[in-house]
Amino acid sequence: MADTPVRPEPRPTAETAPYWDAAREERLVVQRCEQCGRHQFYPRAFCTACLSENLEWVDSEGAGSIYTFTVCRVPANPSMADKVPYAVAVIELDEGVRLLTNIVDCPIDRIRVGARVEVRFERISAETILPQFTLTEVDDR
């Protein structure tokens, strides 16, 4: 019997570790600049608006809309073979930042640009929980 492929896991850096730590607590967080108040994602050591290094991590409501998406019918990694077809999407959070994630727990054919989504958390190992998103309402198109 062949070994099941192991799903790749994120490798936290100094900038991303607080994000992954919060995900393990099933919280979605984004950075906010203490100088200008702007939210940002992906995590960085400085504010992309004013270049301040005074950043804090704040809880996100975990709600937003689909900015764009694609449906993968060929797995990007052998560990994803049992998940095809699956949706990869850019979500625009209500806080104004965008993040790359998967859309889960809903019919693939109901996913639409602009559809409202909310965060879900998927444990992929003892150490890693991934923020994923699902539709808040499924239309009957």
Coordinates of N, CA and C in Angstrom, one line a residue:
M1 N 0.8 -1.2 0.0 CA 0.0 0.0 0.0 C 0.9 1.2 0.0
A2 N 0.6 2.2 -0.9 CA 1.4 3.4 -1.0 C 1.1 4.3 0.2
D3 N 2.1 5.1 0.6 CA 2.0 6.1 1.6 C 1.1 7.2 1.1
T4 N 0.3 7.8 2.0 CA -0.5 8.9 1.6 C 0.4 10.2 1.6
P5 N 0.4 10.9 0.5 CA 1.3 12.1 0.4 C 0.9 13.1 1.6
V6 N 2.0 13.7 2.1 CA 1.8 14.7 3.2 C 1.5 16.0 2.6
R7 N 0.5 16.7 3.1 CA 0.2 18.0 2.6 C 1.2 19.0 3.1
P8 N 1.7 19.9 2.2 CA 2.7 20.9 2.6 C 2.1 21.8 3.6
E9 N 3.0 22.2 4.6 CA 2.5 23.1 5.6 C 3.3 24.4 5.5
P10 N 2.7 25.5 6.0 CA 3.4 26.7 6.0 C 4.6 26.7 6.9
R11 N 5.6 27.5 6.6 CA 6.8 27.6 7.4 C 6.8 29.0 7.9
P12 N 6.4 29.2 9.2 CA 6.3 30.6 9.7 C 7.7 31.3 9.7
T13 N 7.6 32.6 9.5 CA 8.8 33.5 9.6 C 8.6 34.4 10.8
A14 N 9.5 35.3 11.1 CA 9.3 36.2 12.2 C 8.1 37.1 11.9
E15 N 7.8 37.4 10.7 CA 6.7 38.3 10.3 C 5.3 37.5 10.4
T16 N 5.4 36.2 10.0 CA 4.1 35.5 9.9 C 3.7 34.6 11.1
A17 N 4.7 34.4 12.0 CA 4.4 33.5 13.2 C 3.2 33.9 14.0
P18 N 2.9 35.2 14.2 CA 1.7 35.6 15.0 C 0.4 35.2 14.2
Y19 N 0.4 35.2 12.9 CA -0.7 34.8 12.1 C -1.0 33.4 12.3
W20 N 0.0 32.5 12.2 CA -0.1 31.1 12.3 C -0.5 30.7 13.8
D21 N 0.1 31.4 14.8 CA -0.2 31.2 16.2 C -1.7 31.4 16.4
A22 N -2.2 32.5 15.9 CA -3.7 32.8 16.0 C -4.5 31.8 15.3
A23 N -4.1 31.3 14.1 CA -4.9 30.3 13.4 C -5.0 29.1 14.2
R24 N -4.0 28.7 15.0 CA -4.0 27.5 15.8 C -5.1 27.7 16.9
E25 N -5.4 29.0 17.2 CA -6.5 29.3 18.2 C -7.8 29.5 17.5
E26 N -7.8 29.2 16.2 CA -9.0 29.5 15.4 C -9.4 30.9 15.4
R27 N -8.4 31.8 15.3 CA -8.7 33.2 15.1 C -8.0 33.7 13.9
L28 N -8.6 34.6 13.1 CA -8.1 35.2 11.9 C -7.6 36.6 12.3
V29 N -6.3 36.9 12.1 CA -5.8 38.2 12.4 C -5.1 38.8 11.2
V30 N -5.1 40.1 11.2 CA -4.4 40.9 10.2 C -3.5 42.0 10.9
Q31 N -2.6 42.5 10.2 CA -1.8 43.6 10.8 C -2.5 44.9 10.6
R32 N -2.3 45.8 11.6 CA -2.8 47.2 11.6 C -1.7 48.1 12.0
C33 N -1.5 49.1 11.2 CA -0.4 50.1 11.5 C -0.9 51.0 12.7
E34 N -0.1 51.1 13.7 CA -0.4 52.0 14.8 C -0.2 53.5 14.5
Q35 N 0.5 53.7 13.4 CA 0.8 55.1 13.0 C -0.4 55.7 12.2
C36 N -0.7 55.0 11.1 CA -1.7 55.5 10.2 C -3.1 54.7 10.2
G37 N -3.1 53.6 10.9 CA -4.4 52.9 11.1 C -4.7 51.9 10.0
R38 N -3.9 51.8 9.0 CA -4.2 51.0 7.8 C -4.0 49.5 8.2
H39 N -4.9 48.7 7.7 CA -4.8 47.2 7.8 C -3.9 46.7 6.6
Q40 N -3.2 45.6 6.8 CA -2.5 45.1 5.7 C -2.4 43.6 5.8
F41 N -2.2 42.9 4.7 CA -2.0 41.5 4.6 C -1.4 41.3 3.3
Y42 N -0.4 40.6 3.1 CA 0.3 39.6 3.9 C 1.2 40.3 4.9
P43 N 1.6 39.6 6.0 CA 2.4 40.2 7.1 C 3.7 40.7 6.6
R44 N 4.1 41.9 7.1 CA 5.4 42.5 6.8 C 5.9 43.1 8.1
A45 N 7.2 43.5 8.0 CA 7.8 44.2 9.1 C 7.6 45.7 9.2
F46 N 6.9 46.2 8.2 CA 6.6 47.6 8.1 C 5.3 47.9 7.4
C47 N 4.7 49.0 7.6 CA 3.5 49.4 7.0 C 3.8 49.8 5.5
T48 N 3.0 49.3 4.6 CA 3.2 49.6 3.2 C 2.6 51.0 2.8
A49 N 1.9 51.6 3.7 CA 1.3 52.9 3.4 C 2.2 54.0 3.9
C50 N 2.7 53.9 5.2 CA 3.5 55.0 5.7 C 4.9 54.6 6.1
L51 N 5.3 53.3 6.0 CA 6.6 52.7 6.3 C 6.9 52.6 7.8
S52 N 5.9 52.9 8.6 CA 6.1 52.7 10.1 C 6.4 51.3 10.4
E53 N 7.2 51.1 11.4 CA 7.5 49.7 11.9 C 6.6 49.4 13.1
N54 N 5.7 50.3 13.4 CA 4.8 50.1 14.6 C 3.5 49.4 14.1
L55 N 3.5 48.1 14.1 CA 2.4 47.3 13.7 C 1.9 46.5 14.8
E56 N 0.6 46.3 14.8 CA -0.1 45.4 15.8 C -0.9 44.4 15.0
W57 N -1.2 43.2 15.7 CA -2.1 42.2 15.2 C -3.4 42.4 15.8
V58 N -4.5 42.5 14.9 CA -5.8 42.7 15.4 C -6.7 41.6 14.8
D59 N -7.7 41.2 15.6 CA -8.6 40.2 15.1 C -9.5 40.7 14.0
S60 N -9.6 39.8 13.0 CA -10.5 40.1 11.9 C -11.9 39.5 12.2
E61 N -12.9 40.1 11.6 CA -14.3 39.5 11.8 C -14.4 38.2 11.0
G62 N -13.5 38.0 10.1 CA -13.5 36.8 9.3 C -14.6 36.8 8.2
A63 N -15.0 37.9 7.8 CA -16.1 38.0 6.8 C -15.6 38.9 5.6
G64 N -16.0 38.5 4.5 CA -15.6 39.3 3.3 C -16.4 38.8 2.1
S65 N -15.8 39.0 0.9 CA -16.3 38.6 -0.4 C -15.3 38.0 -1.3
I66 N -15.7 37.2 -2.2 CA -14.8 36.6 -3.2 C -14.4 37.7 -4.2
Y67 N -13.1 38.0 -4.3 CA -12.6 38.9 -5.2 C -12.3 38.3 -6.6
T68 N -11.8 37.1 -6.6 CA -11.6 36.2 -7.7 C -11.3 34.8 -7.3
F69 N -11.5 33.8 -8.2 CA -11.3 32.4 -7.8 C -11.0 31.6 -9.0
T70 N -10.5 30.4 -8.8 CA -10.3 29.4 -9.9 C -10.7 28.1 -9.3
V71 N -11.1 27.2 -10.1 CA -11.4 25.8 -9.7 C -10.3 24.9 -10.2
C72 N -9.6 24.2 -9.3 CA -8.6 23.3 -9.6 C -9.1 21.9 -9.8
R73 N -9.0 21.4 -11.0 CA -9.5 20.0 -11.3 C -8.3 19.0 -11.4
V74 N -7.1 19.6 -11.4 CA -5.9 18.7 -11.3 C -5.2 19.2 -10.1
P75 N -4.9 18.3 -9.1 CA -4.3 18.7 -7.9 C -2.9 19.4 -8.1
A76 N -2.7 20.5 -7.3 CA -1.4 21.2 -7.4 C -0.3 20.4 -6.7
N77 N -0.7 19.5 -5.8 CA 0.2 18.7 -5.1 C -0.5 17.3 -4.9
P78 N 0.2 16.2 -4.9 CA -0.4 14.9 -4.7 C -1.3 14.7 -3.5
S79 N -0.9 15.5 -2.4 CA -1.7 15.4 -1.2 C -3.1 16.0 -1.4
M80 N -3.4 16.7 -2.4 CA -4.7 17.4 -2.7 C -5.5 16.5 -3.6
A81 N -5.1 15.4 -4.0 CA -5.8 14.5 -5.0 C -7.2 14.2 -4.6
D82 N -7.4 14.0 -3.3 CA -8.7 13.6 -2.8 C -9.6 14.8 -2.6
K83 N -9.1 16.0 -2.9 CA -10.0 17.2 -2.7 C -10.5 17.8 -4.0
V84 N -10.0 17.3 -5.2 CA -10.4 17.8 -6.5 C -11.8 17.5 -6.7
P85 N -12.6 18.4 -7.4 CA -12.2 19.8 -7.7 C -12.3 20.6 -6.4
Y86 N -11.4 21.6 -6.3 CA -11.4 22.5 -5.1 C -11.2 23.9 -5.6
A87 N -11.6 24.9 -4.9 CA -11.6 26.3 -5.3 C -10.5 27.0 -4.5
V88 N -9.7 27.7 -5.2 CA -8.7 28.6 -4.7 C -9.2 30.0 -5.0
A89 N -9.2 30.9 -3.9 CA -9.8 32.2 -4.1 C -9.0 33.3 -3.4
V90 N -9.2 34.5 -3.9 CA -8.7 35.7 -3.2 C -9.9 36.3 -2.6
I91 N -9.8 36.4 -1.3 CA -10.9 37.0 -0.5 C -10.6 38.4 -0.1
E92 N -11.5 39.3 -0.3 CA -11.4 40.6 0.2 C -12.1 40.7 1.5
L93 N -11.4 40.8 2.6 CA -12.0 40.9 3.9 C -12.6 42.3 4.1
D94 N -13.6 42.3 5.0 CA -14.3 43.6 5.3 C -13.3 44.6 5.8
E95 N -12.2 44.2 6.4 CA -11.1 45.1 6.8 C -10.4 45.8 5.7
G96 N -10.6 45.3 4.4 CA -10.0 45.9 3.3 C -8.7 45.3 2.7
V97 N -8.4 44.1 3.3 CA -7.2 43.4 2.8 C -7.6 42.2 2.0
R98 N -6.8 41.7 1.2 CA -7.1 40.5 0.4 C -6.1 39.3 0.8
L99 N -6.6 38.1 0.9 CA -5.8 37.0 1.1 C -6.2 35.8 0.3
L100 N -5.2 34.9 0.0 CA -5.4 33.8 -0.8 C -5.7 32.6 0.1
T101 N -6.8 31.8 -0.3 CA -7.3 30.8 0.5 C -8.1 29.8 -0.3
N102 N -8.7 28.8 0.3 CA -9.6 27.9 -0.3 C -11.1 28.2 0.1
I103 N -12.0 27.9 -0.8 CA -13.4 27.9 -0.5 C -13.8 26.5 -0.2
V104 N -14.4 26.2 0.9 CA -14.7 24.9 1.3 C -16.2 24.7 1.8
D105 N -16.6 23.5 1.9 CA -17.9 23.2 2.5 C -19.1 23.8 1.8
C106 N -19.0 23.9 0.5 CA -20.1 24.4 -0.3 C -20.0 23.8 -1.8
P107 N -21.1 23.8 -2.5 CA -21.0 23.3 -3.9 C -20.1 24.2 -4.8
I108 N -19.1 23.6 -5.5 CA -18.2 24.4 -6.3 C -19.0 25.2 -7.3
D109 N -20.1 24.7 -7.9 CA -20.8 25.5 -8.9 C -21.6 26.7 -8.4
R110 N -21.6 26.9 -7.0 CA -22.3 28.0 -6.4 C -21.3 29.1 -6.1
I111 N -20.0 28.9 -6.3 CA -19.0 30.0 -6.0 C -19.1 31.0 -7.1
R112 N -19.2 32.3 -6.7 CA -19.3 33.4 -7.6 C -18.4 34.6 -7.1
V113 N -17.8 35.4 -8.0 CA -17.2 36.6 -7.6 C -18.2 37.5 -7.0
G114 N -17.8 38.1 -5.9 CA -18.7 39.0 -5.1 C -19.5 38.3 -4.0
A115 N -19.5 36.9 -4.0 CA -20.3 36.2 -3.0 C -19.7 36.4 -1.6
R116 N -20.6 36.5 -0.6 CA -20.1 36.7 0.7 C -19.6 35.4 1.3
V117 N -18.5 35.5 2.1 CA -17.9 34.4 2.7 C -17.6 34.6 4.2
E118 N -17.3 33.6 4.9 CA -16.9 33.7 6.3 C -15.8 32.6 6.5
V119 N -15.0 32.9 7.5 CA -13.8 32.0 7.8 C -14.3 30.7 8.4
R120 N -13.6 29.7 8.1 CA -13.6 28.3 8.7 C -12.2 27.9 9.0
F121 N -12.0 27.0 9.9 CA -10.6 26.6 10.2 C -10.5 25.1 9.9
E122 N -9.4 24.7 9.2 CA -9.2 23.3 8.9 C -7.9 22.8 9.5
R123 N -7.9 21.8 10.4 CA -6.7 21.3 11.0 C -6.1 20.3 9.9
I124 N -4.9 20.6 9.5 CA -4.2 19.7 8.6 C -3.1 18.8 9.2
S125 N -2.7 19.2 10.5 CA -1.8 18.4 11.2 C -1.9 18.8 12.7
A126 N -1.1 18.1 13.5 CA -1.1 18.5 15.0 C -0.7 19.9 15.2
E127 N 0.1 20.5 14.4 CA 0.6 21.8 14.6 C -0.1 22.9 13.7
T128 N -0.8 22.5 12.6 CA -1.2 23.5 11.7 C -2.7 23.5 11.5
I129 N -3.3 24.7 11.6 CA -4.7 24.9 11.3 C -4.7 26.0 10.2
L130 N -5.4 25.8 9.1 CA -5.5 26.8 8.0 C -6.8 27.5 8.0
P131 N -6.8 28.8 7.9 CA -8.0 29.6 7.7 C -8.5 29.3 6.3
Q132 N -9.7 28.9 6.2 CA -10.4 28.6 4.9 C -11.7 29.4 4.9
F133 N -12.4 29.5 3.8 CA -13.6 30.3 3.8 C -14.8 29.4 3.2
T134 N -16.0 29.8 3.5 CA -17.2 29.1 3.0 C -18.2 30.2 2.6
L135 N -19.1 29.9 1.7 CA -20.1 30.8 1.4 C -21.1 31.0 2.6
T136 N -21.5 32.3 2.8 CA -22.5 32.5 3.9 C -23.9 32.2 3.4
E137 N -24.1 32.3 2.1 CA -25.4 32.0 1.6 C -25.2 31.3 0.2
V138 N -25.9 30.2 0.0 CA -25.7 29.5 -1.3 C -27.0 29.9 -2.1
D139 N -26.7 30.5 -3.3 CA -27.9 30.8 -4.1 C -28.3 29.6 -4.9
D140 N -29.5 29.7 -5.6 CA -30.0 28.6 -6.3 C -29.9 28.7 -7.8
R141 N -28.9 29.4 -8.2 CA -28.7 29.5 -9.7 C -28.4 28.2 -10.4

